[in-house]
Coordinates of C-alpha atoms in Angstrom, one line a residue:
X22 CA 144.7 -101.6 -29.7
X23 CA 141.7 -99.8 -30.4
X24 CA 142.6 -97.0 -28.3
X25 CA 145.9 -96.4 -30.0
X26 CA 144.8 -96.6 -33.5
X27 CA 142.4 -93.8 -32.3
X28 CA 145.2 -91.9 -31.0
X29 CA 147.1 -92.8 -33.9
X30 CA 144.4 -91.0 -36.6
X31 CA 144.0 -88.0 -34.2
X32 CA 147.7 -87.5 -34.4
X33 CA 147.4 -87.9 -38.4
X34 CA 144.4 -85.3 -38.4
X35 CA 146.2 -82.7 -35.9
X36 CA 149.4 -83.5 -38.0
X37 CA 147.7 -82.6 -40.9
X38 CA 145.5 -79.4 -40.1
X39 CA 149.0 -77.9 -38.7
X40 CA 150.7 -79.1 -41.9
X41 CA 147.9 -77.2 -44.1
X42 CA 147.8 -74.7 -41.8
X43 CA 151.4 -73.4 -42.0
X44 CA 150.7 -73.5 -45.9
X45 CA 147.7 -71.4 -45.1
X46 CA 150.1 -68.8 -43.8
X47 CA 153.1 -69.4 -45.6
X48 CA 151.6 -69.2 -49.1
X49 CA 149.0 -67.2 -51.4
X50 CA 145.6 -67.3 -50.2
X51 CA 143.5 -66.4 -53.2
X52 CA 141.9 -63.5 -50.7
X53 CA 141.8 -60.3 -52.0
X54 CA 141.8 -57.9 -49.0
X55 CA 139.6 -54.8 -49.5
X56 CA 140.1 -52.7 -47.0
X57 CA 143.4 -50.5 -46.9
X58 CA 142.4 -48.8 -50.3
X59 CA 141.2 -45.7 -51.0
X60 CA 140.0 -44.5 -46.9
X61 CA 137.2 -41.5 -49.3
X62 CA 136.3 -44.6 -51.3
X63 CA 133.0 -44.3 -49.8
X64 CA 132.9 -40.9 -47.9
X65 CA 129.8 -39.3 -48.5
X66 CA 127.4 -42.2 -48.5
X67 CA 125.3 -44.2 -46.3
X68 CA 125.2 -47.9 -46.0
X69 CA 122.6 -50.6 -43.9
X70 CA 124.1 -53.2 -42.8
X71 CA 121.6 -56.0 -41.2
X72 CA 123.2 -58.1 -38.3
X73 CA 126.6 -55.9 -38.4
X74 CA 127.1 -56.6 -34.6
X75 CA 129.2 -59.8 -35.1
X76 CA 130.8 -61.8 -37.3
X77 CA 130.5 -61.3 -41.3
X78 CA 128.8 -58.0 -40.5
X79 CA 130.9 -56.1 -37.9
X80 CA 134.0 -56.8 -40.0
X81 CA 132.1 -55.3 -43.4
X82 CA 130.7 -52.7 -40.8
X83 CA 134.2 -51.9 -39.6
X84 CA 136.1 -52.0 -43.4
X85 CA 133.1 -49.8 -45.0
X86 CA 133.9 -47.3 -41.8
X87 CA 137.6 -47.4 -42.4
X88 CA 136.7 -46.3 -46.3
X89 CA 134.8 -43.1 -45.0
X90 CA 131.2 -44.8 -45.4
X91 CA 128.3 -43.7 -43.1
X92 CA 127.2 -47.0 -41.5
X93 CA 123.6 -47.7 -40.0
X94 CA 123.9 -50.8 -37.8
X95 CA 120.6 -52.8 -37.7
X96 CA 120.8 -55.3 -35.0
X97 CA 118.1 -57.4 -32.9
X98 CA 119.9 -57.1 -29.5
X99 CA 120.6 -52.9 -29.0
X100 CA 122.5 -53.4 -26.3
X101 CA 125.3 -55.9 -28.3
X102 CA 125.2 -53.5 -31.2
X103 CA 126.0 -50.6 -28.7
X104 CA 128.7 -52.4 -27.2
X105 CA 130.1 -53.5 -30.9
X106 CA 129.7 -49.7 -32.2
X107 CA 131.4 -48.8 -29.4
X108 CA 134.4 -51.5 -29.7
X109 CA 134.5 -50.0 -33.7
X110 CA 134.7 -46.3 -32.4
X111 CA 137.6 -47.4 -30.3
X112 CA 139.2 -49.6 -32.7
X113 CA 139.1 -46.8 -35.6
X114 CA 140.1 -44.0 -33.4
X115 CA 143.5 -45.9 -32.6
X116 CA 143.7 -46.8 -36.1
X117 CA 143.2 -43.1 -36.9
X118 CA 146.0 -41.9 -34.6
X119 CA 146.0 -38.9 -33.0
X120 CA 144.4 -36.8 -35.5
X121 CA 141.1 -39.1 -36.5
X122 CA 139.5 -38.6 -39.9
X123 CA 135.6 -38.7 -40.1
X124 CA 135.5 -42.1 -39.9
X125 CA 135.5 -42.4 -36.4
X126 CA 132.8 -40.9 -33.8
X127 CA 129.6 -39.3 -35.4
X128 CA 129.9 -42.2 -38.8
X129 CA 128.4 -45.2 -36.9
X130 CA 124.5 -45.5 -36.1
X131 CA 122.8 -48.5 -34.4
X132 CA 119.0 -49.3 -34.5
X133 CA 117.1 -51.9 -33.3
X134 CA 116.0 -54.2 -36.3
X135 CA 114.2 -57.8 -35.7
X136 CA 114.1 -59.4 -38.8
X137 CA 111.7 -62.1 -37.4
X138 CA 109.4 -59.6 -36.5
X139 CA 107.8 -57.9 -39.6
X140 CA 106.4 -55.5 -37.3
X141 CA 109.5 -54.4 -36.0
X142 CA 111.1 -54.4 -40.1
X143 CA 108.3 -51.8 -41.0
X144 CA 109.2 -49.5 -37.7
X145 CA 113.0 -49.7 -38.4
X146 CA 112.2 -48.9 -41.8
X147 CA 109.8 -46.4 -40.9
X148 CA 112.0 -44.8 -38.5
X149 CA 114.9 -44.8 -41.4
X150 CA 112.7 -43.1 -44.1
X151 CA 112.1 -40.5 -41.7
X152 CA 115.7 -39.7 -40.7
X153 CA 117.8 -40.6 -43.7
X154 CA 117.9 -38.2 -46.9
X155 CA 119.6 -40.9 -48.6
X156 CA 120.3 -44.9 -48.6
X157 CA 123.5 -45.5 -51.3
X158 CA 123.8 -49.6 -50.2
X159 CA 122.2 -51.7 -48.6
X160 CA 123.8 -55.2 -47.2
X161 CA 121.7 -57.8 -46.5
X162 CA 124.1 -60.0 -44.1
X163 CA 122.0 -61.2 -41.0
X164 CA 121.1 -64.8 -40.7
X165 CA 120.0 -67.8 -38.8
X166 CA 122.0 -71.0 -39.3
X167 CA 120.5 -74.4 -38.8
X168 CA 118.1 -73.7 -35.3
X169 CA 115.9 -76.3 -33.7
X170 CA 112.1 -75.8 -34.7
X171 CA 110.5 -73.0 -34.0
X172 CA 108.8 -70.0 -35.5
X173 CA 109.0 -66.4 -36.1
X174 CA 106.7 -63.6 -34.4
X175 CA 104.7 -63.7 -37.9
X176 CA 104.3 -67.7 -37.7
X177 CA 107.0 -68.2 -40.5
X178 CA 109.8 -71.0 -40.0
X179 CA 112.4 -69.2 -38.4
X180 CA 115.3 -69.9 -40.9
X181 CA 113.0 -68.6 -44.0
X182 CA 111.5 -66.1 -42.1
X183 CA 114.4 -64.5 -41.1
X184 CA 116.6 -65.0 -44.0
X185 CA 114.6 -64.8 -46.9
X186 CA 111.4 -63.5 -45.6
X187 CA 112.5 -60.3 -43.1
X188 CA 114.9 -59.5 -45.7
X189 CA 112.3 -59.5 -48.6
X190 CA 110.1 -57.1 -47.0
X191 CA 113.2 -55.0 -45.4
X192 CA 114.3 -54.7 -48.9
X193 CA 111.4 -53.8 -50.8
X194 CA 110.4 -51.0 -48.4
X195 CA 113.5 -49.0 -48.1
X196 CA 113.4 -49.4 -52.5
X197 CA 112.0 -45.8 -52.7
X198 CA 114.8 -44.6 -50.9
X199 CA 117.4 -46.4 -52.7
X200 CA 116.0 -45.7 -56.2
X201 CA 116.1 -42.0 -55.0
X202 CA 120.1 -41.9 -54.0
X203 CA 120.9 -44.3 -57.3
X204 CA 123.6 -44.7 -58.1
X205 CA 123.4 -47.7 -54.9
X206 CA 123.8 -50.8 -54.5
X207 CA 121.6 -53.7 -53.0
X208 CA 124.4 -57.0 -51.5
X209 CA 122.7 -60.0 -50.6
X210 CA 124.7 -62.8 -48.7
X211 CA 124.0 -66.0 -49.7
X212 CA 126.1 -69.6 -49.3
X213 CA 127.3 -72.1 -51.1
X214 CA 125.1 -74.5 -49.2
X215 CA 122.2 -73.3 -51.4
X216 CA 122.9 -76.6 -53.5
X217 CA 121.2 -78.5 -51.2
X218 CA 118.3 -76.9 -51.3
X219 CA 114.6 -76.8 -53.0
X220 CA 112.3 -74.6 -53.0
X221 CA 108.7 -76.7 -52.5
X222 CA 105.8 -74.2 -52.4
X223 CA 103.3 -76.9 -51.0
X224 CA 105.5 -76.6 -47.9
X225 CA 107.0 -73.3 -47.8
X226 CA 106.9 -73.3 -43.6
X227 CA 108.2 -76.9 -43.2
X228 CA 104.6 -77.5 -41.4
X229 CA 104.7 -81.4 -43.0
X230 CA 108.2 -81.9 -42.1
X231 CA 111.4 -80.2 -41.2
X232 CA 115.3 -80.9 -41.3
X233 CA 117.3 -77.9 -40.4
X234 CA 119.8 -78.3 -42.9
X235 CA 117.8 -78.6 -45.7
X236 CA 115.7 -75.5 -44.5
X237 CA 119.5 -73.3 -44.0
X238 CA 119.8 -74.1 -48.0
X239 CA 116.5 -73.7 -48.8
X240 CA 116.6 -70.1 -47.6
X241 CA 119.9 -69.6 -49.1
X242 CA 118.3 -70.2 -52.2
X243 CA 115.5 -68.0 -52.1
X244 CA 118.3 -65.3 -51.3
X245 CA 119.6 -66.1 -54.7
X246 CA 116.4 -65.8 -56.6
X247 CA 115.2 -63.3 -55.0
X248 CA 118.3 -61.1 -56.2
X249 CA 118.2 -62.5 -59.9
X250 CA 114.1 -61.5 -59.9
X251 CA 115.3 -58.1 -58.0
X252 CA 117.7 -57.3 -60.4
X253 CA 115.1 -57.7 -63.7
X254 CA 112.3 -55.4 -61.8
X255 CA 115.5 -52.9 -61.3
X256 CA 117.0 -52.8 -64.9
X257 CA 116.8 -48.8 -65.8
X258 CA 116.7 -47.7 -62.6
X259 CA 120.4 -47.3 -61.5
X260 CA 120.3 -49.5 -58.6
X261 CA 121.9 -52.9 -58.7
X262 CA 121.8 -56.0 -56.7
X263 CA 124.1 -58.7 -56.4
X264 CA 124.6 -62.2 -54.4
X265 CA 127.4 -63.3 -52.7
X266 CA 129.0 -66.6 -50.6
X267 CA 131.4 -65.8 -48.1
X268 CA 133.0 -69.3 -47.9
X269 CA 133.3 -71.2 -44.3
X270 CA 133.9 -68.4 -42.2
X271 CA 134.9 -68.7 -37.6
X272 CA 131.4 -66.8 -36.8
X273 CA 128.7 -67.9 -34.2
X274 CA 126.2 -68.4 -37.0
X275 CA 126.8 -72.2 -36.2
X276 CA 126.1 -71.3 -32.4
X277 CA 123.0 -74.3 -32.6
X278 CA 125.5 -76.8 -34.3
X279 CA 126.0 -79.3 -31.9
X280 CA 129.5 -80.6 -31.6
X281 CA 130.3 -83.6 -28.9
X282 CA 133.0 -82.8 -26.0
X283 CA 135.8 -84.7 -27.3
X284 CA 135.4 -83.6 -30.7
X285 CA 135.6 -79.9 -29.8
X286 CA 139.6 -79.2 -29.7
X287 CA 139.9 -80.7 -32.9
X288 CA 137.1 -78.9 -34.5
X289 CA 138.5 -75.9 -33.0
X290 CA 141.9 -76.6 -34.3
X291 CA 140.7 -77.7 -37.7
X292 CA 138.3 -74.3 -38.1
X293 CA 141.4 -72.1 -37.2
X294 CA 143.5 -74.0 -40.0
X295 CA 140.7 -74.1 -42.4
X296 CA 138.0 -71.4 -42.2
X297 CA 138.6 -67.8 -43.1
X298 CA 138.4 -65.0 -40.6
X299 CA 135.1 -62.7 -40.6
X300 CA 137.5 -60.2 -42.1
X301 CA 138.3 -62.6 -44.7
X302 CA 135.0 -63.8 -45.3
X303 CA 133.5 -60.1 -45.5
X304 CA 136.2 -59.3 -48.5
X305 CA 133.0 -60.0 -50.8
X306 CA 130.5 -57.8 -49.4
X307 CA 132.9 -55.0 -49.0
X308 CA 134.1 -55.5 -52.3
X309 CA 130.3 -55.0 -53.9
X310 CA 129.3 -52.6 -51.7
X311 CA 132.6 -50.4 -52.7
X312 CA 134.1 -51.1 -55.6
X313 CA 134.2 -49.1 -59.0
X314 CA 134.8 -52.4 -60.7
X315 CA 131.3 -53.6 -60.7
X316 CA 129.8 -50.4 -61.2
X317 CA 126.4 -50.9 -63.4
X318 CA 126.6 -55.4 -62.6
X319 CA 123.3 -56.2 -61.1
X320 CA 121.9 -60.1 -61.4
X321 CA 125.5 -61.5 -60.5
X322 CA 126.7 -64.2 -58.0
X323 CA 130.2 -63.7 -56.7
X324 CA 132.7 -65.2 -54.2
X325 CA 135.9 -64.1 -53.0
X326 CA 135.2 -61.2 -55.2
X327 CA 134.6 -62.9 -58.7
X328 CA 131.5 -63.8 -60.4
X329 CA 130.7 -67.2 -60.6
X330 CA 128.0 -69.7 -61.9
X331 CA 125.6 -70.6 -60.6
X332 CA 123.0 -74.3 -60.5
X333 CA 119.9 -73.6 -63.0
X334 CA 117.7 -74.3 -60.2
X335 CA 119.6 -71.0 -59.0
X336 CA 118.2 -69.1 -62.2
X337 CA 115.1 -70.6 -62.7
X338 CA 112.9 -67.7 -63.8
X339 CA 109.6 -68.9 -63.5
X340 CA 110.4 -70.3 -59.9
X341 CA 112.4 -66.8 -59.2
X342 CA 108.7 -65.0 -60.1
X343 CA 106.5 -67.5 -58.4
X344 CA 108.8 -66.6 -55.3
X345 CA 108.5 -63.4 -55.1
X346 CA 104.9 -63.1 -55.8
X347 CA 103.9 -65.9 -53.0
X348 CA 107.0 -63.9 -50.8
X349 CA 104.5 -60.5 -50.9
X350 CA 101.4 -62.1 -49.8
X351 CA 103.4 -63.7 -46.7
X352 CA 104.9 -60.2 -45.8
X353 CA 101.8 -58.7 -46.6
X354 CA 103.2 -56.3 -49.1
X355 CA 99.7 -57.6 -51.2
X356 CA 96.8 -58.6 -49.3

């Protein structure tokens, strides 16, 4: 009996994701696809994308390419960002046809960034402020997603480190350079999942206790106020920054969620019908790294490409300052 009223709700559920999922594909999705526009949208100018190897960030990387951008991949693992450039080249140049434009070979640049490694953010940056004349957006996309325990090279919890903290300083180096090809843009990707999450500055490193979860949001967060206390220290200067979700998106950011044997064709079934596609889920970034629309918006939280509001917690001023301040002393920024 058991076993067929077990059989009985898995037939309902796979019943139901296929039922959803031919409405998935049968009617509107509320997705607004950026790429196919404009292929000199962006031709002339230089964008960084962190973690643009996989996922969220080698679809943006791909898109931005296909507009006539200039694309600097900074990965952690060289060799899987060589072998992803080299996918894109191949990709675009059968795109192109037999007469590619100049967003194929020659538009694409990999370099080794570690983000959990503030050493190695001040050499990539160093490195880029010796070889780039200009810097017109930068995309701060690379992330850690719910890992066991452990720490970065610095001693930092790994998801706040990486996130929040690598970003931070990444960011705040390369501003020179980005004030000095303004008009640019600054896109920070955030979640939704920031809800759940506080920021406590007794505990900033989870050293009293730690729940992976609540440290994914809590760095989530911090992405989010560090953009909204960016943006303030910005206003005059011609370069914006905004924050986005992506949604649910089929990436390998959840490659330390642990899902049981059984459970895994359903899950896999359920994510097809349900999440979006990296392409899908990069519409965001793409769309505020390229568009004329938002032009001059700086301060702004979006998903699939409209602003939306955000928790107070999320806009919190005082907390947004006392951030960022405690944010430089960790990176060492000020001693």
């Amino acid at each position: 009996m058991a076993v067929a009223t077990v059989a009985a709700a898995l037939l309902a559920a796979l019943g139901g994701a296929l039922w959803l999922a031919a409405r998935r594909f049968s009617g509107p999705r509320g997705r607004r696809l950026q790429g196919g526009g404009d292929r000199s949208l962006m031709h002339g100018k230089t964008v960084l994308i962190t973690g643009a190897n996989s996922g969220l960030g080698r679809a943006t990387a791909a898109e931005l390419l296909r507009l006539g951008a200039r694309v600097i991949m900074g990965c952690r693992d060289r060799a899987r960002a060589e072998e992803a450039a080299g996918q894109l080249r191949r990709e675009l140049g059968q795109a192109a046809g037999p007469e590619p434009d100049a967003t194929t070979e020659g538009q694409l640049v990999v370099k080794e960034l570690d983000l959990a490694s503030l050493r190695s953010v001040r050499a990539f940056c160093q490195e880029l402020l010796q070889e780039e004349p200009r810097l017109d957006v930068l995309i701060n996309n690379a992330g850690i997603f719910q890992c066991p325990y452990m720490k970065t090279e610095d001693g930092f919890e790994m998801q706040f480190g990486v996130n929040h903290l690598g970003h931070f300083l990444l960011t705040n180096l390369l501003l020179g350079l980005l004030k000095s090809s303004a008009p640019s843009r600054i896109v920070v990707v955030s979640s939704k999942l920031y809800k759940y999450g506080d920021i406590n500055f007794e505990d900033l490193n989870s050293e009293q206790s730690y729940n992976k979860s609540f440290c994914y949001s809590r760095s989530k967060l911090a992405n989010i106020l560090f953009t909204r206390e960016l943006a303030r220290r910005l206003e005059g200067t011609n370069v914006t920054v905004n924050v986005l979700h992506p949604g649910i998106v089929r990436t390998n950011l959840g490659r330390h969620i642990h899902i049981p044997l059984l459970a895994r064709p359903l899950f896999n079934l359920v994510s097809w019908a349900f999440f979006k596609t990296p392409l899908e889920g990069a519409q965001t970034s793409i769309y505020l790294a390229s568009s004329p629309e938002v032009e001059g918006v700086s301060g702004r939280y979006f998903g699939d490409c409209k602003e939306e509001e955000l928790l107070p917690k999320a806009m919190d001023e005082s907390v947004a300052r006392k951030l960022w301040d405690i944010s430089e002393v960790m990176v060492g920024i000020l001693k």
